[in-house]
Coordinates of C-alpha atoms in Angstrom, one line a residue:
R155 CA 25.6 -26.0 -18.4
L156 CA 22.8 -28.7 -19.9
S157 CA 21.6 -29.6 -16.2
K158 CA 20.1 -25.9 -15.3
A159 CA 17.2 -24.2 -17.3
P160 CA 17.4 -20.0 -15.7
C161 CA 14.1 -19.3 -15.3
L162 CA 14.2 -15.8 -13.2
S163 CA 13.1 -18.2 -10.1
P164 CA 14.5 -16.9 -7.9
R165 CA 16.1 -13.7 -10.5
D166 CA 20.0 -14.3 -9.8
L167 CA 19.5 -16.6 -12.1
E168 CA 19.4 -15.7 -15.3
E169 CA 20.2 -15.2 -18.8
T170 CA 21.8 -11.9 -20.2
I171 CA 20.4 -12.3 -23.9
P172 CA 16.8 -11.4 -23.8
V173 CA 14.7 -14.8 -25.6
A174 CA 13.9 -12.7 -28.1
L175 CA 16.7 -11.3 -29.5
L176 CA 17.8 -15.0 -29.7
H177 CA 15.1 -16.0 -32.0
P178 CA 12.2 -13.3 -33.9
V179 CA 9.3 -15.6 -32.7
F180 CA 9.1 -13.7 -29.7
G181 CA 9.3 -10.5 -30.3
Q182 CA 6.8 -10.8 -32.7
F183 CA 4.6 -12.7 -30.1
L184 CA 4.8 -9.7 -27.9
D185 CA 4.3 -6.7 -30.7
D186 CA 0.7 -8.4 -31.4
C187 CA 0.3 -8.6 -28.0
E188 CA -0.2 -5.5 -28.1
T189 CA -1.7 -4.6 -32.2
H190 CA -2.5 -7.7 -33.4
S191 CA -6.3 -6.7 -34.9
I192 CA -9.2 -9.0 -32.9
T193 CA -11.7 -10.6 -35.8
A194 CA -15.2 -12.0 -34.3
E195 CA -13.8 -15.7 -34.6
D196 CA -10.7 -14.6 -32.4
N197 CA -13.6 -12.8 -29.6
A198 CA -15.8 -16.5 -29.9
F199 CA -12.8 -18.4 -29.1
T200 CA -11.9 -16.1 -26.2
E201 CA -15.7 -16.3 -24.9
W202 CA -15.7 -20.3 -25.2
L203 CA -10.9 -20.7 -23.6
A204 CA -12.4 -17.7 -20.7
N205 CA -16.0 -20.2 -20.1
V206 CA -13.8 -23.5 -20.6
S207 CA -11.2 -22.1 -18.4
S208 CA -13.0 -20.1 -15.8
D209 CA -15.0 -23.6 -14.4
F210 CA -14.5 -26.2 -11.9
Y211 CA -13.3 -29.8 -13.0
D212 CA -12.4 -32.5 -10.1
N213 CA -8.9 -32.7 -11.4
A214 CA -6.6 -31.7 -13.8
E215 CA -7.0 -34.5 -16.4
Q216 CA -10.0 -33.6 -16.8
R217 CA -9.5 -29.4 -17.1
A218 CA -6.9 -31.0 -20.2
D219 CA -9.1 -32.3 -21.7
E220 CA -11.7 -29.7 -21.9
V221 CA -9.3 -27.1 -22.6
N222 CA -7.5 -28.3 -24.9
A223 CA -11.2 -28.8 -26.9
V224 CA -10.7 -24.8 -27.6
L225 CA -7.6 -24.8 -28.7
A226 CA -8.2 -26.9 -31.4
S227 CA -10.9 -25.1 -32.5
Y228 CA -8.4 -22.7 -32.8
D229 CA -6.3 -24.7 -34.8
I230 CA -3.0 -24.5 -31.4
G231 CA -4.6 -27.8 -29.9
L232 CA -2.4 -30.2 -28.0
C233 CA -1.1 -33.7 -27.6
V234 CA -1.9 -34.2 -24.2
T235 CA -0.2 -37.0 -21.5
T236 CA -0.8 -37.9 -17.9
H237 CA 1.7 -38.9 -15.9
K238 CA 1.4 -41.1 -12.2
G239 CA 2.3 -38.4 -10.1
T240 CA 2.9 -37.0 -6.1
E241 CA 0.6 -34.7 -6.9
P242 CA -2.3 -33.8 -4.6
E243 CA -4.4 -34.3 -7.4
G244 CA -2.3 -37.5 -8.1
H245 CA -1.2 -36.7 -11.4
Q246 CA 0.9 -34.7 -14.1
V247 CA -0.6 -32.9 -16.8
N248 CA 1.6 -32.9 -19.5
G249 CA 0.8 -30.8 -23.4
H250 CA 2.7 -30.1 -26.4
L251 CA 2.6 -29.5 -30.2
S252 CA 5.8 -30.5 -32.7
V253 CA 6.7 -30.8 -35.4
G254 CA 8.6 -34.3 -35.5
E255 CA 11.4 -34.2 -32.5
Y256 CA 11.0 -30.5 -32.5
P257 CA 9.0 -29.2 -30.2
C258 CA 6.7 -26.0 -30.8
V259 CA 5.0 -25.7 -27.5
I260 CA 5.2 -27.6 -24.2
A261 CA 2.4 -27.1 -22.1
Q262 CA 1.2 -28.1 -18.1
F263 CA -1.7 -28.1 -16.3
R264 CA -2.3 -27.5 -13.0
E265 CA -5.9 -27.3 -11.1
R266 CA -6.4 -25.6 -8.7
M267 CA -4.0 -22.5 -8.3
V268 CA -1.3 -23.7 -5.5
A269 CA 0.4 -27.3 -5.5
S270 CA 1.8 -28.4 -2.0
V271 CA 4.2 -29.9 -4.0
S272 CA 5.1 -28.1 -7.2
E273 CA 4.1 -25.4 -10.3
P274 CA 3.6 -25.4 -13.2
Y275 CA 5.3 -22.7 -14.6
M276 CA 8.5 -24.4 -12.2
Q277 CA 7.8 -27.1 -14.2
T278 CA 8.2 -26.9 -17.8
P279 CA 11.4 -25.5 -18.4
A280 CA 12.4 -29.1 -16.6
C281 CA 10.5 -30.7 -19.4
Y282 CA 12.1 -29.0 -22.1
L283 CA 15.9 -29.3 -21.0
E284 CA 14.5 -32.7 -21.1
R285 CA 13.3 -32.2 -24.2
T286 CA 16.0 -30.6 -26.0
R287 CA 18.7 -31.3 -24.0
M288 CA 20.4 -33.4 -26.5
Q289 CA 19.3 -31.7 -29.9
A290 CA 21.1 -28.9 -28.5
L291 CA 24.1 -31.3 -28.6
E292 CA 23.5 -32.1 -32.1
N293 CA 22.1 -29.7 -33.7
T294 CA 23.3 -26.3 -35.2
G295 CA 21.2 -23.1 -37.0
S296 CA 18.9 -22.8 -34.0
P297 CA 18.3 -22.2 -30.5
L298 CA 15.8 -24.2 -30.2
P299 CA 13.1 -21.7 -30.4
C300 CA 9.6 -23.5 -28.1
F301 CA 7.1 -22.3 -26.4
L302 CA 5.7 -22.4 -22.9
L303 CA 2.3 -22.2 -21.3
A304 CA 1.4 -23.2 -17.6
F305 CA -2.0 -23.5 -16.7
F306 CA -3.7 -23.4 -13.5
G307 CA -6.8 -22.8 -12.6
P308 CA -9.1 -20.6 -14.8
C309 CA -4.9 -19.1 -15.3
L310 CA -2.3 -19.0 -17.7
V311 CA 0.7 -17.8 -17.9
F312 CA 3.0 -17.8 -21.6
A313 CA 6.9 -18.2 -21.5
G314 CA 9.5 -17.9 -24.7
A315 CA 12.4 -21.3 -23.7
V316 CA 15.5 -21.3 -25.4
W317 CA 19.6 -21.9 -26.1
N318 CA 22.4 -20.3 -24.9
L319 CA 25.0 -22.2 -23.7
R320 CA 22.4 -23.6 -22.1
S321 CA 18.6 -23.1 -21.5
A322 CA 17.1 -20.7 -20.3
V323 CA 13.5 -19.1 -20.1
Q324 CA 11.5 -15.6 -19.7
V325 CA 8.4 -15.2 -18.7
L326 CA 7.1 -12.9 -22.1
T327 CA 3.6 -11.2 -20.7
T328 CA 2.0 -11.0 -17.6
P329 CA -0.3 -14.2 -16.3
L330 CA -3.5 -13.9 -17.9
A331 CA -7.1 -13.9 -15.9
F332 CA -9.4 -15.0 -17.8
F333 CA -12.2 -15.3 -15.1
Y334 CA -12.9 -11.6 -15.6
H335 CA -16.3 -9.7 -15.4
P336 CA -18.3 -9.9 -18.8
T337 CA -18.1 -6.1 -19.5
D338 CA -14.6 -5.6 -18.5
T339 CA -13.8 -5.7 -23.0
H340 CA -10.3 -4.6 -21.6
N341 CA -9.4 -7.6 -20.4
Q342 CA -11.0 -9.5 -23.3
R343 CA -9.5 -7.5 -25.1
I344 CA -6.2 -8.6 -23.7
V345 CA -6.7 -12.7 -23.6
A346 CA -8.1 -11.9 -27.8
R347 CA -5.2 -10.6 -28.4
H348 CA -2.2 -12.5 -26.2
M349 CA -4.8 -16.4 -27.9
V350 CA -4.6 -14.4 -31.8
A351 CA -0.6 -13.9 -31.5
F352 CA 0.2 -17.4 -30.0
R353 CA -1.2 -19.1 -32.6
K354 CA 0.9 -16.7 -35.6
A355 CA 3.8 -17.7 -33.2
V356 CA 3.1 -21.5 -33.5
R357 CA 2.9 -20.9 -37.0
S358 CA 6.1 -18.8 -37.3
L359 CA 8.2 -22.0 -35.4
K360 CA 6.7 -25.0 -37.5
Q361 CA 7.6 -22.9 -40.5
H362 CA 10.8 -22.4 -38.4
Y363 CA 11.5 -26.2 -37.9
Q364 CA 10.2 -27.9 -40.8
V365 CA 12.9 -26.0 -42.5
L366 CA 15.4 -26.5 -39.7
A367 CA 14.3 -30.5 -40.6
K368 CA 14.4 -30.0 -44.1
S369 CA 17.8 -28.0 -44.0
P370 CA 19.5 -27.2 -40.7
E371 CA 22.9 -25.3 -42.9
L372 CA 19.8 -23.0 -44.1
S373 CA 18.8 -21.8 -40.5
L374 CA 19.3 -18.7 -38.2
S375 CA 23.6 -17.5 -38.7
N376 CA 24.3 -18.5 -35.9
T377 CA 25.5 -21.5 -34.7
L378 CA 25.4 -23.1 -31.0
S379 CA 28.7 -24.1 -32.0
Y380 CA 30.5 -20.4 -31.4
P381 CA 31.8 -20.3 -27.6
S382 CA 28.5 -17.6 -27.5
L383 CA 24.7 -17.5 -28.3
F384 CA 24.7 -14.1 -29.9
P385 CA 21.2 -11.7 -30.5
Y386 CA 20.2 -13.4 -34.1
P387 CA 20.1 -9.6 -36.2
T388 CA 22.7 -10.1 -38.3
S389 CA 22.7 -7.0 -40.7
Y390 CA 21.1 -3.7 -40.6
T391 CA 20.7 -1.3 -43.4
S392 CA 23.0 1.9 -43.5
L393 CA 22.6 4.9 -43.1
A394 CA 24.5 6.6 -45.5
D395 CA 23.8 4.7 -48.7
N396 CA 20.3 3.1 -48.0
N397 CA 22.0 -0.4 -48.9
K398 CA 21.8 -3.8 -47.2
K399 CA 25.1 -4.5 -44.4
T400 CA 25.3 -7.1 -43.0
F401 CA 27.9 -8.0 -40.1
R402 CA 29.7 -11.1 -38.0
Y403 CA 30.0 -10.9 -34.2
R404 CA 33.0 -11.8 -32.8
E405 CA 33.1 -11.3 -29.1
R406 CA 30.3 -9.7 -26.0
V407 CA 31.6 -7.0 -23.2
K408 CA 32.7 -8.4 -20.0
D409 CA 30.3 -6.6 -18.3
D410 CA 27.4 -9.7 -18.7
H411 CA 24.6 -7.4 -18.4
K412 CA 25.4 -5.1 -20.6
L413 CA 24.2 -6.5 -24.1
V414 CA 26.7 -4.5 -26.4
F415 CA 29.0 -6.9 -28.9
F416 CA 32.5 -6.0 -30.7
G417 CA 31.7 -7.8 -34.5
T418 CA 33.7 -7.1 -38.2
L419 CA 32.2 -5.3 -41.0
V420 CA 33.0 -6.3 -44.4
E421 CA 32.3 -4.1 -47.0
D422 CA 32.1 -4.1 -50.9
S423 CA 35.6 -3.4 -51.0
G424 CA 36.9 -6.2 -48.7
T425 CA 38.0 -4.3 -46.1
E426 CA 36.8 -5.6 -42.4
V427 CA 35.9 -2.9 -40.1
P428 CA 35.4 -3.0 -36.9
I429 CA 32.6 -2.2 -35.5
C430 CA 29.9 -2.5 -32.3
I431 CA 26.8 -3.8 -32.2
K432 CA 23.9 -3.0 -29.4
F433 CA 21.8 -3.9 -28.0
V434 CA 18.5 -1.1 -26.5
Q435 CA 14.9 -0.7 -25.0
S436 CA 15.4 3.2 -25.4
Y437 CA 18.1 5.2 -27.4
S438 CA 18.2 9.0 -29.3
R439 CA 19.7 8.3 -33.3
E440 CA 19.3 11.8 -33.4
A441 CA 20.9 13.3 -30.6
H442 CA 24.5 10.8 -31.4
W443 CA 23.9 11.2 -34.9
H444 CA 25.0 15.0 -34.1
C445 CA 26.9 14.6 -31.6
A446 CA 29.4 12.3 -34.2
Q447 CA 28.7 14.5 -37.3
S448 CA 30.9 16.8 -34.7
G449 CA 33.4 14.0 -34.3
F450 CA 32.5 13.7 -30.9
A451 CA 30.5 10.1 -31.1
P452 CA 31.3 7.3 -32.7
M453 CA 30.7 7.0 -36.4
L454 CA 26.3 5.2 -36.3
R455 CA 26.4 3.7 -39.4
G456 CA 22.6 1.5 -38.5
F457 CA 19.9 2.2 -36.7
E458 CA 17.1 -0.9 -36.5
Q459 CA 14.0 -1.5 -34.4
A460 CA 13.6 -5.0 -33.8
P461 CA 10.2 -6.8 -32.3
G462 CA 9.9 -6.7 -28.8
G463 CA 11.0 -3.4 -28.1
W464 CA 14.0 -3.7 -29.3
F465 CA 16.8 -1.1 -30.8
M466 CA 19.4 -2.2 -32.2
V467 CA 22.7 0.9 -32.3
V468 CA 25.6 -0.3 -34.8
M469 CA 28.4 1.8 -34.8
D470 CA 31.7 2.3 -34.7
E471 CA 34.4 0.2 -32.3
L472 CA 36.9 3.0 -30.7
V473 CA 39.9 0.5 -31.0
G474 CA 43.1 1.9 -28.9
F475 CA 40.7 3.9 -26.5
K476 CA 39.5 3.2 -23.4
S477 CA 36.9 4.7 -20.5
L478 CA 38.0 7.6 -18.2
G479 CA 36.2 4.7 -15.0
A480 CA 39.4 2.1 -16.6
L481 CA 42.0 5.2 -16.6
T482 CA 44.6 5.4 -13.3
D483 CA 46.3 7.9 -14.5
R484 CA 44.5 11.9 -14.3
L485 CA 44.4 14.2 -17.5
P486 CA 44.9 17.8 -17.6
K487 CA 41.7 19.7 -16.7
S488 CA 42.2 21.6 -20.1
A489 CA 40.8 18.4 -21.8
F490 CA 38.0 18.3 -20.5
E491 CA 37.0 22.1 -21.9
E492 CA 36.2 20.2 -25.1
I493 CA 33.9 17.9 -24.1
R494 CA 32.6 20.9 -22.6
T495 CA 31.9 22.5 -25.8
Q496 CA 31.1 19.7 -27.1
L497 CA 27.8 19.6 -24.6
N498 CA 27.4 23.1 -24.8
Q499 CA 26.6 22.6 -28.7
L500 CA 24.7 19.1 -28.2
H501 CA 22.7 21.5 -25.8
N502 CA 22.2 24.3 -27.6
S503 CA 20.9 21.8 -30.7
G504 CA 18.1 20.9 -28.6
F505 CA 19.4 17.8 -26.5
V506 CA 20.8 16.8 -23.6
H507 CA 22.9 13.3 -22.6
G508 CA 21.7 13.0 -19.7
D509 CA 24.1 9.6 -18.4
V510 CA 27.7 11.5 -18.0
R511 CA 29.6 9.8 -16.5
D512 CA 33.4 8.7 -16.6
V513 CA 32.2 5.0 -18.3
N514 CA 31.0 7.0 -20.6
I515 CA 33.5 9.6 -22.2
M516 CA 36.0 7.4 -23.6
A517 CA 39.4 8.6 -24.3
K518 CA 42.3 8.1 -26.4
K519 CA 46.2 9.5 -25.9
G520 CA 47.6 11.5 -28.5
T521 CA 50.6 13.6 -28.7
G522 CA 52.8 14.6 -25.9
T523 CA 49.8 16.1 -22.6
T524 CA 46.8 15.5 -25.5
F525 CA 44.0 13.6 -25.5
Q526 CA 41.3 12.7 -27.9
L527 CA 37.8 12.3 -26.4
M528 CA 34.5 10.8 -27.3
I529 CA 31.4 10.3 -25.6
I530 CA 29.3 7.0 -25.9
D531 CA 25.7 5.6 -24.3
F532 CA 23.2 7.7 -25.2
D533 CA 20.3 6.1 -23.7
C534 CA 19.3 8.2 -21.9
A535 CA 19.3 11.3 -24.1
G536 CA 16.4 13.2 -25.7
E537 CA 15.0 16.6 -26.7
I538 CA 15.2 19.2 -23.9
D539 CA 12.0 18.9 -22.4
V540 CA 11.5 15.9 -23.7
A541 CA 13.6 13.3 -22.3
R542 CA 13.3 12.0 -18.7
Y543 CA 15.6 9.9 -16.4
P544 CA 14.4 6.1 -16.5
Y545 CA 12.4 4.4 -14.6
F546 CA 13.9 2.1 -11.8
M547 CA 17.7 4.3 -12.0
K548 CA 19.0 4.8 -8.5
R549 CA 20.1 8.5 -7.8
N550 CA 22.4 7.6 -5.4
D551 CA 25.0 4.3 -4.7
M552 CA 28.6 3.3 -4.8
L553 CA 29.8 4.0 -8.6
V554 CA 27.1 6.9 -9.1
D555 CA 26.7 10.2 -8.1
R556 CA 23.7 11.6 -9.1
P557 CA 22.6 15.8 -9.0
D558 CA 19.7 16.5 -6.7
G559 CA 16.8 16.8 -10.0
A560 CA 18.0 13.5 -11.3
R561 CA 14.6 11.1 -10.0
N562 CA 13.3 8.6 -11.7
G563 CA 11.4 9.8 -13.9
Q564 CA 11.2 13.6 -13.2
P565 CA 12.9 15.5 -16.6
I566 CA 16.6 15.4 -18.1
L567 CA 18.2 18.5 -16.9
A568 CA 21.3 19.7 -19.4
A569 CA 22.5 21.4 -16.0
H570 CA 22.7 17.9 -14.5
D571 CA 25.1 17.2 -17.3
H572 CA 27.4 19.7 -16.7
W573 CA 27.1 18.8 -12.6
M574 CA 28.0 14.8 -13.5
L575 CA 30.7 16.8 -16.3
D576 CA 31.8 18.6 -12.8
D577 CA 32.2 15.9 -10.5
I578 CA 34.0 13.5 -13.7
V579 CA 36.8 16.4 -13.6
N580 CA 36.9 17.3 -9.4
K581 CA 37.9 13.5 -9.7
K582 CA 39.5 12.3 -13.1
G583 CA 41.5 16.0 -13.6
T584 CA 44.7 17.5 -12.4

């Protein structure tokens, strides 16, 4: 666990909880890269950095010194060190910005875009792992967030690094190219926003580590002593009474590709309520609410927007329920008529579900041959004539059959919901 740093290169080596959900600085950085305002100072700095980064140098040391002088003028200067190595350039040039023993930024410099022995992005995770390995064992209260910068020629890559059960690294944005044309205001704006966002993020990390160094127990509530490190949000605003509610995580669902967790909410009365916390990048709060009001979906308790394009959905845990996909027994076809009735009501209210699969229909055995059924997973749901299937979805594979027209980016139709329900009835009904 302490010898590897998953960085999605190769892609099968990954941590499924993104860094933006393990510390808010990364999500805020991503948001600021899209929306932060730019001042005259920012534009002047960006122009200077682009000119210096696009120049030619004899070696990485010269590049690092020149680039770092520009960064220092913007209050993000690094401590640059040079180590003898086996690179064709002769040396390995590193940089860091730290608060005491805690690194906020780790950087690698290369004079050329391609190196025959190693490339800078692959070096930065190794540096982070080495710098934080012992801290991960000794400290609690922080996932040890750090920005990794890879300078190679006139380009720059931003990545985020954290500790979960092991260190993990994730590229945050597409590489910045500083050799844009003087008339290319679009790319100039992109570079400027990235650098403004980065300076803001560095200041935030400095504050984080200053607090951690003084009072480790006052940092984030999640700690590395947990069986796994959960996402950082631990509270939400109740949709029922608009009051702040705090919860604690218990466990993660067994499917590592879903960001779904079970937790416990302690009400003001002291009653403990089992809840489900889900993190998604698209969700129809309205469709879920409609189904919940008619008893066809778990009670929706909270819906929060988190930095970095994420939503946190808090709902009741369906205790005693199993998905139809997990049931070995077939259900009477009459049991599915209630699902069809509820789907019709959803459609009549102007919504579609978009993912009516057996794994998204939950069943609980009642008396005799009766079942209580609920539908979950409103990631694709939305308004009729507005909702569309997500890109990169698979239309047909070994596990999922979908109707004609259910393709990437195409409108989700009410008829598609019924087609998929009919498919379930044929496979699971008696």
